[in-house]
Structures are given as structure tokens and as C-alpha cells.
mmCIF file of C-alpha atoms in Angstrom:
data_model
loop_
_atom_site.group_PDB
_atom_site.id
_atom_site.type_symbol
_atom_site.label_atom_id
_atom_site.label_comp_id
_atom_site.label_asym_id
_atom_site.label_seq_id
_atom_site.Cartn_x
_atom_site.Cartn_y
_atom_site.Cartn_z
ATOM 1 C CA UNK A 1365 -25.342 16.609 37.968
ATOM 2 C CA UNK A 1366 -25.877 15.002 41.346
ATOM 3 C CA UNK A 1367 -25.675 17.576 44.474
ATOM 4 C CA UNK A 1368 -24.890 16.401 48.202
ATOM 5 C CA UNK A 1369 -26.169 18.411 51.093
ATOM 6 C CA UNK A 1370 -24.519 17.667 54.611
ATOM 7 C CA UNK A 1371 -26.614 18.436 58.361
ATOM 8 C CA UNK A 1372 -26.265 17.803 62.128
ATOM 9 C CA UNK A 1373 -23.533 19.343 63.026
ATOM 10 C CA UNK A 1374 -22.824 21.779 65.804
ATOM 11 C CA UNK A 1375 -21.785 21.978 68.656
ATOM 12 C CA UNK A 1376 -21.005 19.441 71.776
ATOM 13 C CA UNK A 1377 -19.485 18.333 74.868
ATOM 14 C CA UNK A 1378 -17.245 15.705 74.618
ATOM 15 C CA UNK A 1379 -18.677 12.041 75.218
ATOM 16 C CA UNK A 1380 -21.596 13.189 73.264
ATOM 17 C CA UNK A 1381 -23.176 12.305 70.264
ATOM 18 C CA UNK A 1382 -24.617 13.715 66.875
ATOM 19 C CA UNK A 1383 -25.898 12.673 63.962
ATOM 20 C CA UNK A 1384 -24.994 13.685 60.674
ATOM 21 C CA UNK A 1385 -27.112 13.309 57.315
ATOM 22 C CA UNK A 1386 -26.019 13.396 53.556
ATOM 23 C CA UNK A 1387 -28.815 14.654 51.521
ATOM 24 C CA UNK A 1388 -28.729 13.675 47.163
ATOM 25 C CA UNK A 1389 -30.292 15.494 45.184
ATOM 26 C CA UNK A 1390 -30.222 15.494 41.501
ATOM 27 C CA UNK A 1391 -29.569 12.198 40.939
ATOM 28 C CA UNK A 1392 -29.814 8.717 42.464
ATOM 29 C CA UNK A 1393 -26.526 7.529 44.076
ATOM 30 C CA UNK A 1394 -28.254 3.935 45.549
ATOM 31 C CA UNK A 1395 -25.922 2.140 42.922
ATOM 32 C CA UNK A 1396 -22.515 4.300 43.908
ATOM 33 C CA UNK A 1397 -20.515 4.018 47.199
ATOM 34 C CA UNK A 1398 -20.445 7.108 49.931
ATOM 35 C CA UNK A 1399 -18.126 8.432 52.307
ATOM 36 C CA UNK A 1400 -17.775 10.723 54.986
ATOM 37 C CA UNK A 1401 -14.569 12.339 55.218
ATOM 38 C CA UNK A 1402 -13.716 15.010 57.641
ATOM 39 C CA UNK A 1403 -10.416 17.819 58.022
ATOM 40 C CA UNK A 1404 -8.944 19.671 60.897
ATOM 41 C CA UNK A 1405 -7.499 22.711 60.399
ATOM 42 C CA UNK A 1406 -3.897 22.433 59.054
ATOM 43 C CA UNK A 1407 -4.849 18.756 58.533
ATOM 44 C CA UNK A 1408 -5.182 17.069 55.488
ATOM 45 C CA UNK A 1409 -8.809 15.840 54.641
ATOM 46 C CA UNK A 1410 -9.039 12.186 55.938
ATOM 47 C CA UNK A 1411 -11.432 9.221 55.687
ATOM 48 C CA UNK A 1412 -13.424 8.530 58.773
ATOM 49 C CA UNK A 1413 -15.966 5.763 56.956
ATOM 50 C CA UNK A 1414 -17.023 4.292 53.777
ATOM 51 C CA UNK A 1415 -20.082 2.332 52.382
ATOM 52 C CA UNK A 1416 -20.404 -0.030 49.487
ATOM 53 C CA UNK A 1417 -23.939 1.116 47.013
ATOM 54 C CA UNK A 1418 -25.661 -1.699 49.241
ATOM 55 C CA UNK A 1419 -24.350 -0.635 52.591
ATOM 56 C CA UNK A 1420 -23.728 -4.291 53.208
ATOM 57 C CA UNK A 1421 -19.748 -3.714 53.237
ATOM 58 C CA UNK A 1422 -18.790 -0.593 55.062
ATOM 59 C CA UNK A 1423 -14.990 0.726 56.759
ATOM 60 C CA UNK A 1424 -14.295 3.010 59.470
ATOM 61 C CA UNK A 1425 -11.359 4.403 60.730
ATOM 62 C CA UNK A 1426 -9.723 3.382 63.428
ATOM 63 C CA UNK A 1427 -9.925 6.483 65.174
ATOM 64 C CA UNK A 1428 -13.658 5.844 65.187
ATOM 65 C CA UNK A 1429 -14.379 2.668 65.399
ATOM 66 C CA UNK A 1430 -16.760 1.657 68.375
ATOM 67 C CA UNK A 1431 -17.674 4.847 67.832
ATOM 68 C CA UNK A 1432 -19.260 5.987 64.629
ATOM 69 C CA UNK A 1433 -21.394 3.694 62.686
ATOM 70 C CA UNK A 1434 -21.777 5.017 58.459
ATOM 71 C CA UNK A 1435 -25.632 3.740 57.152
ATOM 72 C CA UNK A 1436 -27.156 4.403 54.089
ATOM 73 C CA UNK A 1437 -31.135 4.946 52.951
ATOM 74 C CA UNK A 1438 -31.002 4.626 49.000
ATOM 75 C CA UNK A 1439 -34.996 4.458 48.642
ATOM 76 C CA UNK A 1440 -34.349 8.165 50.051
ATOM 77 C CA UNK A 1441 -31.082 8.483 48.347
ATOM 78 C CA UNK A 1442 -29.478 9.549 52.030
ATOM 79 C CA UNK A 1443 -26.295 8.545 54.202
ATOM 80 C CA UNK A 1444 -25.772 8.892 57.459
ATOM 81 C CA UNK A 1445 -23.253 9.046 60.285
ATOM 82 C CA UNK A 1446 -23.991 8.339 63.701
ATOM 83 C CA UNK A 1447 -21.351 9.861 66.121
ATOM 84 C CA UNK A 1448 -20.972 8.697 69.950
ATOM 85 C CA UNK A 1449 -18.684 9.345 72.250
ATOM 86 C CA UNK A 1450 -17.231 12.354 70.719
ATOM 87 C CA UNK A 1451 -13.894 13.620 71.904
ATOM 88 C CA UNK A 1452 -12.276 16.766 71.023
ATOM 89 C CA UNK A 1453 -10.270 15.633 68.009
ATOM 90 C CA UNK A 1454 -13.205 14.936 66.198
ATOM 91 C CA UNK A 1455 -13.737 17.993 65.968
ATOM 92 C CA UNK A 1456 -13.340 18.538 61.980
ATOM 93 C CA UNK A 1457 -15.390 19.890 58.809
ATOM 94 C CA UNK A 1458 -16.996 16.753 57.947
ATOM 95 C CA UNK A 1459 -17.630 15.575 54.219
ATOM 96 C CA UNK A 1460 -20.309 13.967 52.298
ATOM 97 C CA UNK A 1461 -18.862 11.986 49.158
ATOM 98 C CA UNK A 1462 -19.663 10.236 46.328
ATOM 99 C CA UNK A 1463 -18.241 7.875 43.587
ATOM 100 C CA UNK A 1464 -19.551 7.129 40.088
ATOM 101 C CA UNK A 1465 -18.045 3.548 40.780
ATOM 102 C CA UNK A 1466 -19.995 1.006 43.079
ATOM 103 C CA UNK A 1467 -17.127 -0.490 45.335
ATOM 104 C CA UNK A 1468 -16.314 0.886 48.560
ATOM 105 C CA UNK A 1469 -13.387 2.850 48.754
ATOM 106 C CA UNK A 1470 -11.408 5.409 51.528
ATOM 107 C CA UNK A 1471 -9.359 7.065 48.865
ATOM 108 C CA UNK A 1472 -9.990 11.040 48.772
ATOM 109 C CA UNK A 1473 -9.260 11.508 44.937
ATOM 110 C CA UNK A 1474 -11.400 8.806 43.940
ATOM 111 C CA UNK A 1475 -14.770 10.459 44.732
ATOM 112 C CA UNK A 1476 -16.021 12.707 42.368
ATOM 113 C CA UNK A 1477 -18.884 13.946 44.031
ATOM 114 C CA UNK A 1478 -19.008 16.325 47.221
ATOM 115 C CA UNK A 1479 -20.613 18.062 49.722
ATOM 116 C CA UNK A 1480 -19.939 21.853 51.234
ATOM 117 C CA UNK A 1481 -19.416 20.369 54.926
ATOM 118 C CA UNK A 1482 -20.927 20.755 57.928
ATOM 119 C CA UNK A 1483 -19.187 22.044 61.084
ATOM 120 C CA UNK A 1484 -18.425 19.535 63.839
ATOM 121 C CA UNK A 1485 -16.995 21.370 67.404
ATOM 122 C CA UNK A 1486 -16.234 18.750 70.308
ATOM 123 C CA UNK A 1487 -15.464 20.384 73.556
ATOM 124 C CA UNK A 1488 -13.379 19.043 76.537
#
């Protein structure tokens, strides 16, 4: 059983930045795409980017495009998500995710794999 641990949230002003880390454990996902997904309260849980097992084919919303940039580490079986320019409707529980299949994909239900979420809080 593989186990995904989410950090770097918190709190922060809008037009800053954070940096958020997906931590495996358990098991090696290098061969199975990620995500990040994050949900607002009364929102649905959404797709803000996805990476391929290499990292060489990745999406991002296009709420957050320009904006966030989705990297992977397999040799230390992390992901990442770089935030800039945070505004406050970013502000979300974001998700770590991950598939059993390879491809990249922005489809909630087809991750079987996820994280508790960390806390992201944008202020205006």
C-alpha cells in the first residue's frame, strides 16, 4: 500500500508564493502519473495540474497557468507544486494523487491513490 503525505501550505498574502511537496511512502510511484488537485469549500474537488511517470508531459489548469508549475523527483519518489502569484481563490485544500496507470490524466475518479491535504489560505 503506497501512502502520500502533502506539506507547504499555510498561510499568505496574495501575489505570493508557496511551495507544496507530495511525499510517497510505501511504494515507488516513478512509473505512475501524479496530480495535485485542490477544493474550496462548497466546491467540488478540481484538477489544478497533472504529470505523466516521466514528468516530461505535464497539464495545468487554466486558472493557473503562468502561475503554478507541477515537477516531479522519482529517484526521491516526490512531486511538487510551485505556486506564484497567489490570489485569493486559490485558496483551497490541496491534493496529492496518484494513479496505478502511467499516462497523465486530470480526471478525479481515476486516481486511486491520495493524500490527507494540506491547507492553502490566500489573503487579499
Amino acid at each position: 500500500q503506497g501512502k502520500l503525505v502533502e506539506s507547504g501550505g499555510g498561510l499568505v498574502q496574495a501575489g505570493g508564493s508557496l511551495r507544496l511537496s507530495c511525499a510517497a511512502s510505501g511504494r515507488t510511484f516513478s512509473g505512475n502519473a501524479m496530480g495535485w488537485f485542490r477544493q474550496a469549500p462548497g466546491k467540488e474537488r478540481e484538477v489544478v495540474a497533472a504529470i505523466n511517470w516521466s514528468g516530461g508531459d505535464t497539464f495545468r489548469a487554466a486558472s493557473v497557468t503562468g502561475r503554478f508549475t507541477i515537477s516531479r523527483d522519482n529517484a526521491k519518489n516526490m512531486m511538487f507544486l510551485q505556486m506564484t502569484r497567489l490570489k485569493p481563490e486559490d485558496t483551497a485544500v490541496y491534493y496529492c494523487a496518484a494513479r496505478e496507470a502511467s499516462d497523465i490524466e486530470i480526471r478525479v475518479a481515476k486516481y486511486e491513490y491520495w493524500g490527507q491535504g494540506t491547507q492553502v489560505t490566500v489573503s487579499s
